[in-house]
Every structure is written in structure tokens, then in C-alpha cells.
Amino acid sequence: MSGTARGGRYGSMGAVPTVARWWRTRSDPQRIELYTRWSYYSFLVALPVFLLLAVASDRDTASRGLPLLLAAAVVTTAAALHVTRRGFADRTARPDAVGLAVAVVGGLAAVGTSLAATTDGPSPAVPWVAGLVGAEVLLAVSVVVPTRPLLAGAGVTGLLAGVASALDGNPPLAAAVVGASIALAVASVTVAFRFTVWILDVVVEMDRSRGVQLQLAVAEERLRFARDLHDVMGRNLSAIAVKSQLAGELVRRQRPEAADEVADISRIAEQSLREVRDVVRGYRGTDLAGELAGARSVLRAAGIACTVTGEEAGAALPEPVQVALGWVVREAVTNVLRHSSADECTVTLTGGDPVQLRVENDGVGPEGGAAHGHGLRGLSERLAAASGQLSAGREGDRFVVVARVPVRAVEEVR
């Protein structure tokens, strides 16, 4: 029975992703964007409910104008949702003119309906209907409209509510107080929502800046390599070119010094080859102290807090052990940068035999390390050549890479 439930026609129930797992697969900017977007949608959809609560206190308005009032509210809500969705899709565009016009017309229709339905004296529902539909329109455009125009819109909404209250039969002073109160309430709500959009913009820009910093770090390293290669090869190649011309001239004159020049060319070429190998070795090689310093620098440049402990224990390790652990640091830090949204990373080197290197970070990516399995597999092969072991995987909400290399076994091989 259990086998059928797990692998029958309906598949594995364990494969159905939970909401928590789905949420963890999103990056921080995506989470904030989802929160902001659905906060807007939820508040906008709640407009008909708020109108019902406002009208419920007035039996006259509720009995006569409720159907038309709800219809106008639904039209306003649908248009406001359309404008909001378009705003989130393109933050640089102006509010959708057609959707905004429909929302405004629907809001005015709701206010007019509430005024027409009150025939037995002033109704407290009329100014609040004006305030609610005004807030609905302002929230819809606040995704792309800055704060100052929104505050002006809140003032217009308060004026509309005050005029509607006065037309409903309230004294001018009372209508002015109601209008001012509604303007203040609408302004507070609209500015609060606009602030969440501003936070979203800041987070997105910081994430973009982080990517640019990583690209700059890579470009700087490539520039350093190109500069070193130019410094090494420029002089030697120039010397080879001059001596080649001289040797050619000596050969044409059948001078015995030509053999010396050819031998000198060969010597310079061999020297150049050794120097290029040294440059490449310095670029591709792995020195544990250098890799730890580089990891700290690159991670901090990317906005990730990096803590390195036990660094002094690496200085006394044999060179093969340092090389092996240096590759672990390089690959683990690369994975943190490429496959996670980490805020902090900890590198811990523990002496002994075997020596242990532990790299852990938060902000585990959607696949929890599976996406970079090829790099870890290659790293395992490198450690196996030094009789070491590698383990990597989730530990709670963190991803941990642990490498162990026996010191004594490496020294015996040497």
C-alpha cells in the first residue's frame, strides 16, 4: 500500500514543493518584490470590503445604492490592479492612461452613487467612499509616481471628500474637518506604500551593483595578468627580434658570429618560456595564504561579510597540502559568489592531522549546491590525489564544504 502511495499513478507526494521551499528558492530582491507586489494587490482588492464596512453604518445608502456602489468599486479595483501590474512590469513608464481613466471614472461613479442614495440627511459613508476610491487610484499610480505628486493627489482626494460631505448636507466646517482627516489618512497610506517601492528599488540597485563589482574584480585580475605577461615578454621578444635580424645579416656575410647570435636567441627564448610559466603559475597556482586573503577581499567587495580563522595554521603545512586546500578555498568562494545570495561566509582552518578546512555560507541557492556539482567533483579528485576527502551539502539553512587532508601521508610521499 505504501509503495503504491509513493510511486503510483499520482507520483510522489514528497516531490510537491512546499511554500517554504518555494520561498527559499527566491533571491532577496525577488522576495521583496513579491512582498511589495502582493501587498499592493491585497490592499487594492480589499476596496469593496472597505466600502461595505463604510456603507454598513447607513441603512439608507446600503439599501438603495449598494449594487451600483459595489459595481463601481469593482470597476475601480480592476482598473487599479491593471495600472499597478503595468507599473511593476515597467518601472520607468508612465501610468497606463486608459486604466487610470477607467479607475478615476469608476471612483467618481462610486462617489456619485453614494450621494444619490442618501436622501434622508447627511451620511457618514459619503466622504469615506470618496477617500477610499481616491486612495485606490493613488496607490495604483504610486508604483511609478514619486511622492510629491502623490501628496498633491491626497490633497485632491481630501478636497473631493470635503465637497461630497458638504453636498450631502454637512456644515462647511464639519465637511472641511472630514476632508482634512481623509486627506491625512490617504497621504499616510499612500506614502507608506510608496516607501516599500523605494526600498525595492534600493535592493535591486544594490544587487545590480554587487554584480558589477564582481565583474570589475574579474576584469582587474585579467588586467593584472595581461600587464605581467607584457612586462615579461615585451623586452625578451624585442631582444629576439633584434638578434634575429643581426643573425640573418651575419649569415648572409658568412660570419662565424652568427652561431653565437642564434645560440643567444635560443637562450632568450628558453628564458622567456620559464618566465611565462612563472607568470601562469602565479596566476593559476594556489597558495593557501594568498587564496585566503583573496577570498576575504573578493567576498567583501561583493558585499558578503567574510571571517577567516586559523589562518596562521596554514603557514606550517607542506606545499602539496597548501595547494590542495587553496583549490578548495578558490572553488568554494566561487560557488558562494555564483550560486548563492549569501550575506556572510566563514572560512575555518583547523590544524592537526588531518588538517581540516571548513567553508560555510548562508543564502543557499535554489538547488542547494547541486548546481555546481561538477566543480565539487573536480575538487574531490584533486583532494584524492593528496589522499584527502571532501564533503559538501546543506546543514540547515547553510551550505558547508569540508576538506580534510592528511599531513603525514603527504610528507611521506614527498
Coordinates of C-alpha atoms in Angstrom, one line a residue:
M1 CA 0.0 0.0 0.0
S2 CA 2.8 2.4 0.9
G3 CA 4.6 1.6 -2.3
T4 CA 1.5 2.5 -4.3
A5 CA 1.1 5.7 -2.5
R6 CA 4.7 6.7 -3.1
G7 CA 5.1 5.7 -6.7
G8 CA 1.7 5.1 -8.1
R9 CA -0.2 6.9 -10.8
Y10 CA -0.2 10.2 -8.8
G11 CA 3.6 10.3 -8.4
S12 CA 5.5 11.1 -5.3
M13 CA 3.8 13.4 -2.8
G14 CA 7.2 14.3 -1.4
A15 CA 8.0 16.0 -4.7
V16 CA 5.4 18.6 -4.3
P17 CA 7.2 21.8 -3.3
T18 CA 6.1 23.4 -0.1
V19 CA 5.6 27.1 0.2
A20 CA 8.6 27.5 2.5
R21 CA 10.9 25.7 0.0
W22 CA 9.5 27.8 -2.9
W23 CA 10.2 30.9 -0.8
R24 CA 13.8 29.8 -0.1
T25 CA 14.5 29.5 -3.8
R26 CA 13.9 33.2 -4.3
S27 CA 16.7 35.7 -4.0
D28 CA 16.3 38.7 -1.6
P29 CA 15.3 41.1 -4.4
Q30 CA 12.7 38.7 -5.6
R31 CA 11.3 38.2 -2.1
I32 CA 11.0 41.9 -1.6
E33 CA 9.4 42.4 -5.0
L34 CA 6.9 39.6 -4.3
Y35 CA 6.1 41.1 -0.9
T36 CA 5.6 44.6 -2.3
R37 CA 3.6 43.5 -5.3
W38 CA 1.2 41.4 -3.3
S39 CA 0.8 44.0 -0.6
Y40 CA -0.4 46.3 -3.3
Y41 CA -2.7 43.7 -4.8
S42 CA -4.2 42.7 -1.4
F43 CA -5.0 46.3 -0.4
L44 CA -6.5 47.1 -3.7
V45 CA -8.7 44.0 -3.8
A46 CA -9.9 44.9 -0.3
L47 CA -11.6 48.1 -1.6
P48 CA -15.1 46.6 -2.0
V49 CA -14.9 45.2 1.6
F50 CA -13.9 48.6 2.9
L51 CA -16.8 50.2 1.1
L52 CA -19.2 47.6 2.5
L53 CA -17.9 48.5 6.0
A54 CA -18.3 52.2 5.3
V55 CA -21.8 51.9 3.9
A56 CA -23.0 49.4 6.6
S57 CA -23.5 52.3 9.1
D58 CA -26.0 53.9 6.8
R59 CA -29.1 51.8 6.1
D60 CA -30.4 54.3 3.6
T61 CA -27.3 54.2 1.4
A62 CA -26.9 50.4 1.8
S63 CA -30.4 49.6 0.8
R64 CA -30.6 52.0 -2.2
G65 CA -27.2 52.3 -3.8
L66 CA -25.3 49.2 -2.7
P67 CA -25.4 47.3 -6.0
L68 CA -24.3 50.2 -8.1
L69 CA -21.8 51.2 -5.5
L70 CA -20.2 47.8 -5.5
A71 CA -20.2 47.6 -9.3
A72 CA -18.4 51.0 -9.4
A73 CA -15.9 49.7 -6.8
V74 CA -15.2 46.6 -8.7
V75 CA -14.6 48.5 -11.9
T76 CA -12.2 50.9 -10.0
T77 CA -10.4 47.9 -8.4
A78 CA -10.0 46.1 -11.7
A79 CA -8.6 49.2 -13.4
A80 CA -6.3 50.0 -10.4
L81 CA -4.9 46.4 -10.5
H82 CA -4.2 46.7 -14.2
V83 CA -2.4 50.0 -13.6
T84 CA -0.4 48.6 -10.7
R85 CA 0.6 45.4 -12.7
R86 CA 1.8 47.5 -15.6
G87 CA 3.7 49.7 -13.2
F88 CA 5.6 46.8 -11.7
A89 CA 6.3 45.4 -15.2
D90 CA 7.9 48.6 -16.4
R91 CA 9.1 50.9 -13.6
T92 CA 10.3 53.6 -16.0
A93 CA 7.0 54.0 -17.9
R94 CA 4.2 56.4 -17.0
P95 CA 0.9 55.1 -15.5
D96 CA -1.3 53.4 -18.1
A97 CA -3.6 56.2 -19.3
V98 CA -6.6 54.0 -20.2
G99 CA -6.5 52.1 -16.9
L100 CA -6.1 55.3 -14.9
A101 CA -9.0 56.9 -16.7
V102 CA -11.3 53.9 -16.0
A103 CA -10.2 53.9 -12.3
V104 CA -11.0 57.6 -12.0
V105 CA -14.4 57.3 -13.7
G106 CA -15.3 54.3 -11.6
G107 CA -14.3 56.2 -8.4
L108 CA -16.3 59.3 -9.4
A109 CA -19.3 57.0 -10.2
A110 CA -19.0 55.4 -6.7
V111 CA -19.0 58.9 -5.1
G112 CA -22.0 60.0 -7.2
T113 CA -23.8 56.8 -6.3
S114 CA -23.3 57.3 -2.6
L115 CA -24.5 60.9 -2.9
A116 CA -27.6 59.9 -4.9
A117 CA -28.5 57.2 -2.4
T118 CA -28.6 59.4 0.7
T119 CA -32.0 61.2 0.8
D120 CA -32.7 61.2 4.5
G121 CA -30.0 63.6 5.7
P122 CA -26.2 63.5 5.7
S123 CA -24.5 60.2 5.6
P124 CA -21.0 59.5 7.1
A125 CA -20.4 57.0 4.3
V126 CA -20.2 59.6 1.5
P127 CA -16.8 61.2 2.4
W128 CA -15.3 57.8 3.2
V129 CA -16.4 56.4 -0.2
A130 CA -14.6 59.4 -1.8
G131 CA -11.5 58.8 0.4
L132 CA -11.4 55.1 -0.4
V133 CA -11.7 55.4 -4.1
G134 CA -9.1 58.2 -4.1
A135 CA -6.7 56.1 -2.1
E136 CA -7.3 53.3 -4.6
V137 CA -6.3 55.4 -7.6
L138 CA -3.3 56.9 -5.8
L139 CA -2.0 53.5 -4.8
A140 CA -2.3 52.3 -8.3
V141 CA 0.0 55.1 -9.7
S142 CA 2.3 55.2 -6.7
V143 CA 4.4 52.3 -8.2
V144 CA 5.9 54.7 -10.7
V145 CA 4.9 58.2 -9.5
P146 CA 7.1 60.0 -6.9
T147 CA 6.0 61.2 -3.5
R148 CA 5.2 64.8 -4.1
P149 CA 2.5 64.3 -6.8
L150 CA 1.0 61.6 -4.5
L151 CA 0.8 64.1 -1.7
A152 CA -0.9 66.5 -4.0
G153 CA -3.3 63.7 -5.1
A154 CA -4.1 63.0 -1.4
G155 CA -5.0 66.7 -1.0
V156 CA -7.3 66.5 -4.0
T157 CA -8.9 63.4 -2.5
G158 CA -9.5 65.2 0.8
L159 CA -11.0 68.1 -1.1
L160 CA -13.3 65.7 -3.0
A161 CA -14.3 64.1 0.3
G162 CA -15.0 67.5 1.8
V163 CA -17.1 68.7 -1.2
A164 CA -19.0 65.4 -1.2
S165 CA -19.7 65.8 2.5
A166 CA -20.9 69.4 2.0
L167 CA -23.1 68.4 -0.9
D168 CA -24.5 65.7 1.4
G169 CA -25.7 68.3 3.8
N170 CA -23.0 68.6 6.4
P171 CA -22.0 72.1 7.7
P172 CA -19.0 73.6 5.9
L173 CA -16.7 73.4 9.0
A174 CA -17.6 69.7 9.6
A175 CA -17.1 69.0 5.9
A176 CA -13.7 70.7 6.0
V177 CA -12.6 68.7 9.0
V178 CA -13.7 65.4 7.4
G179 CA -11.9 66.3 4.2
A180 CA -8.7 67.2 6.1
S181 CA -8.9 63.9 8.1
I182 CA -9.4 61.8 4.9
A183 CA -6.5 63.7 3.1
L184 CA -4.2 62.9 6.0
A185 CA -5.2 59.3 6.1
V186 CA -4.9 58.8 2.4
A187 CA -1.5 60.6 2.4
S188 CA -0.2 58.3 5.2
V189 CA -1.2 55.1 3.5
T190 CA 0.0 56.2 0.1
V191 CA 3.4 57.3 1.3
A192 CA 3.8 54.1 3.3
F193 CA 3.2 52.0 0.2
R194 CA 5.5 54.3 -1.9
F195 CA 8.2 53.8 0.7
T196 CA 8.1 50.0 0.2
V197 CA 8.6 50.6 -3.6
W198 CA 11.6 52.8 -2.8
I199 CA 13.1 50.0 -0.6
L200 CA 12.5 47.6 -3.5
D201 CA 14.4 50.0 -5.9
V202 CA 17.3 50.3 -3.4
V203 CA 17.6 46.5 -3.0
V204 CA 17.5 45.9 -6.8
E205 CA 20.2 48.6 -7.3
M206 CA 22.4 47.1 -4.6
D207 CA 22.1 43.6 -6.2
R208 CA 23.0 45.1 -9.6
S209 CA 26.0 46.9 -8.1
R210 CA 27.1 43.7 -6.5
G211 CA 27.2 42.0 -9.9
V212 CA 29.1 44.9 -11.3
Q213 CA 31.7 44.7 -8.5
L214 CA 32.2 41.0 -9.3
Q215 CA 32.7 41.8 -13.0
L216 CA 35.2 44.5 -12.1
A217 CA 37.1 42.1 -9.8
V218 CA 37.4 39.6 -12.7
A219 CA 38.4 42.4 -15.1
E220 CA 41.1 43.7 -12.7
E221 CA 42.6 40.2 -12.3
R222 CA 42.7 39.8 -16.1
L223 CA 44.3 43.2 -16.5
R224 CA 46.9 42.2 -13.9
F225 CA 47.7 39.0 -15.8
A226 CA 48.0 40.9 -19.1
R227 CA 50.3 43.5 -17.5
D228 CA 52.6 40.9 -16.0
L229 CA 52.7 39.0 -19.3
H230 CA 53.5 42.2 -21.2
D231 CA 56.3 43.1 -18.8
V232 CA 57.8 39.7 -19.1
M233 CA 57.5 39.1 -22.8
G234 CA 57.9 42.7 -24.2
R235 CA 61.6 43.1 -23.6
N236 CA 62.5 39.5 -24.5
L237 CA 60.6 39.5 -27.7
S238 CA 62.2 42.8 -28.7
A239 CA 65.6 41.3 -28.0
I240 CA 64.8 38.2 -30.0
A241 CA 63.6 40.3 -33.0
V242 CA 66.8 42.4 -33.0
K243 CA 69.1 39.4 -32.6
S244 CA 67.3 37.6 -35.3
Q245 CA 67.9 40.4 -37.7
L246 CA 71.6 40.6 -36.7
A247 CA 72.0 36.8 -37.0
G248 CA 70.4 36.9 -40.5
E249 CA 72.8 39.7 -41.6
L250 CA 75.8 37.7 -40.2
V251 CA 74.7 34.6 -42.0
R252 CA 74.5 36.5 -45.3
R253 CA 78.0 37.7 -44.7
Q254 CA 79.1 34.2 -43.7
R255 CA 80.4 35.5 -40.4
P256 CA 81.1 32.9 -37.6
E257 CA 79.5 35.2 -35.0
A258 CA 76.1 34.2 -36.4
A259 CA 76.2 30.9 -34.5
D260 CA 76.7 32.9 -31.2
E261 CA 73.7 35.1 -32.0
V262 CA 71.5 32.1 -32.8
A263 CA 72.6 30.5 -29.5
D264 CA 71.8 33.7 -27.7
I265 CA 68.3 33.8 -29.3
S266 CA 67.7 30.2 -28.1
R267 CA 68.8 31.2 -24.6
I268 CA 66.4 34.2 -24.5
A269 CA 63.5 32.0 -25.9
E270 CA 64.1 29.4 -23.1
Q271 CA 64.3 32.1 -20.5
S272 CA 61.1 33.7 -21.8
L273 CA 59.4 30.3 -21.6
R274 CA 60.4 29.9 -18.0
E275 CA 59.2 33.4 -17.1
V276 CA 55.9 32.9 -18.8
R277 CA 55.4 29.6 -16.9
D278 CA 56.2 31.5 -13.7
V279 CA 53.5 34.1 -14.6
V280 CA 51.0 31.5 -15.4
R281 CA 51.8 29.5 -12.3
G282 CA 51.3 32.7 -10.2
Y283 CA 48.0 33.3 -11.9
R284 CA 46.7 29.7 -11.9
G285 CA 48.6 28.3 -8.9
T286 CA 47.1 28.2 -5.4
D287 CA 48.9 29.5 -2.4
L288 CA 46.8 28.9 0.7
A289 CA 47.6 32.3 2.3
G290 CA 47.1 34.1 -0.9
E291 CA 43.8 32.3 -1.6
L292 CA 42.5 33.1 1.9
A293 CA 43.4 36.8 1.5
G294 CA 41.9 36.8 -2.0
A295 CA 38.7 35.2 -0.7
R296 CA 38.4 37.8 2.0
S297 CA 38.9 40.6 -0.4
V298 CA 36.6 39.3 -3.2
L299 CA 33.7 38.4 -0.8
R300 CA 33.9 41.8 1.0
A301 CA 33.9 43.6 -2.4
A302 CA 30.7 41.6 -3.2
G303 CA 29.1 42.8 0.0
I304 CA 29.5 39.5 1.8
A305 CA 30.8 39.5 5.3
C306 CA 33.8 37.1 5.4
T307 CA 35.5 35.7 8.5
V308 CA 38.7 33.7 8.3
T309 CA 40.0 31.9 11.4
G310 CA 43.1 29.7 11.8
E311 CA 45.0 31.3 9.0
E312 CA 48.3 31.1 10.9
A313 CA 48.0 27.3 11.0
G314 CA 48.4 27.1 7.2
A315 CA 51.9 28.6 7.1
A316 CA 53.5 25.4 8.5
L317 CA 51.7 23.0 6.2
P318 CA 53.6 21.2 3.4
E319 CA 53.3 22.8 0.0
P320 CA 51.1 20.0 -1.5
V321 CA 48.7 20.4 1.4
Q322 CA 48.6 24.1 0.9
V323 CA 48.0 23.7 -2.8
A324 CA 45.1 21.3 -2.3
L325 CA 43.4 23.4 0.4
G326 CA 44.0 26.5 -1.8
W327 CA 42.0 24.9 -4.6
V328 CA 39.2 24.2 -2.0
V329 CA 39.1 27.9 -0.9
R330 CA 39.0 29.0 -4.6
E331 CA 36.2 26.7 -5.7
A332 CA 34.1 27.2 -2.5
V333 CA 34.3 31.0 -2.8
T334 CA 33.5 30.8 -6.5
N335 CA 30.3 28.8 -5.6
V336 CA 29.4 31.3 -2.9
L337 CA 29.6 34.2 -5.5
R338 CA 27.8 32.3 -8.3
H339 CA 25.3 30.1 -6.7
S340 CA 24.1 31.8 -3.5
S341 CA 22.7 35.1 -2.2
A342 CA 24.9 34.9 0.8
D343 CA 25.3 37.7 3.4
E344 CA 28.1 36.0 5.3
C345 CA 30.8 33.4 4.7
T346 CA 33.1 31.7 7.3
V347 CA 36.4 30.0 6.5
T348 CA 37.9 28.0 9.3
L349 CA 41.2 26.2 9.1
T350 CA 41.9 23.7 11.9
G351 CA 45.4 22.3 12.3
G352 CA 46.3 18.7 13.1
D353 CA 46.5 15.5 11.1
P354 CA 44.4 15.5 9.0
V355 CA 44.2 19.3 8.7
Q356 CA 40.6 20.5 8.1
L357 CA 39.2 23.4 6.1
R358 CA 35.6 24.3 6.5
V359 CA 33.8 26.9 4.4
E360 CA 30.2 27.7 5.1
N361 CA 27.8 30.3 3.9
D362 CA 24.1 31.3 4.3
G363 CA 21.8 32.3 1.4
V364 CA 21.8 28.8 -0.1
G365 CA 20.8 28.8 -3.8
P366 CA 17.7 27.2 -5.2
E367 CA 19.4 23.8 -5.7
G368 CA 21.3 23.8 -2.5
G369 CA 24.7 23.2 -4.1
A370 CA 23.6 20.7 -6.7
A371 CA 24.0 23.2 -9.5
H372 CA 27.8 23.4 -9.0
G373 CA 28.4 19.6 -8.6
H374 CA 30.9 19.5 -11.4
G375 CA 33.3 21.9 -9.7
L376 CA 33.0 20.0 -6.4
R377 CA 33.5 16.7 -8.2
G378 CA 36.7 18.0 -9.7
L379 CA 37.8 19.3 -6.3
S380 CA 37.2 15.8 -4.9
E381 CA 39.6 14.4 -7.5
R382 CA 42.2 16.9 -6.6
L383 CA 42.0 16.1 -2.9
A384 CA 42.0 12.3 -3.7
A385 CA 45.4 12.8 -5.3
A386 CA 46.6 14.2 -1.9
S387 CA 44.8 11.4 0.0
G388 CA 42.3 13.9 1.1
Q389 CA 38.5 13.9 1.4
L390 CA 35.8 16.4 0.6
S391 CA 32.2 16.6 1.8
A392 CA 29.7 19.3 0.8
G393 CA 26.0 19.8 1.4
R394 CA 23.3 21.6 3.4
E395 CA 23.4 22.0 7.1
G396 CA 20.1 23.6 8.0
D397 CA 19.9 26.9 6.1
R398 CA 23.7 26.9 5.3
F399 CA 25.8 25.3 2.7
V400 CA 29.0 23.7 4.1
V401 CA 32.2 22.5 2.3
V402 CA 34.6 20.5 4.5
A403 CA 38.0 19.3 3.2
R404 CA 40.4 17.0 5.1
V405 CA 43.9 16.4 4.0
P406 CA 46.3 14.1 6.0
V407 CA 49.6 15.9 6.6
R408 CA 51.8 12.9 7.4
A409 CA 50.8 10.9 4.4
V410 CA 51.7 13.8 2.1
E411 CA 55.1 14.2 3.8
E412 CA 55.8 10.5 3.4
V413 CA 55.1 10.7 -0.3
R414 CA 57.5 13.7 -0.6

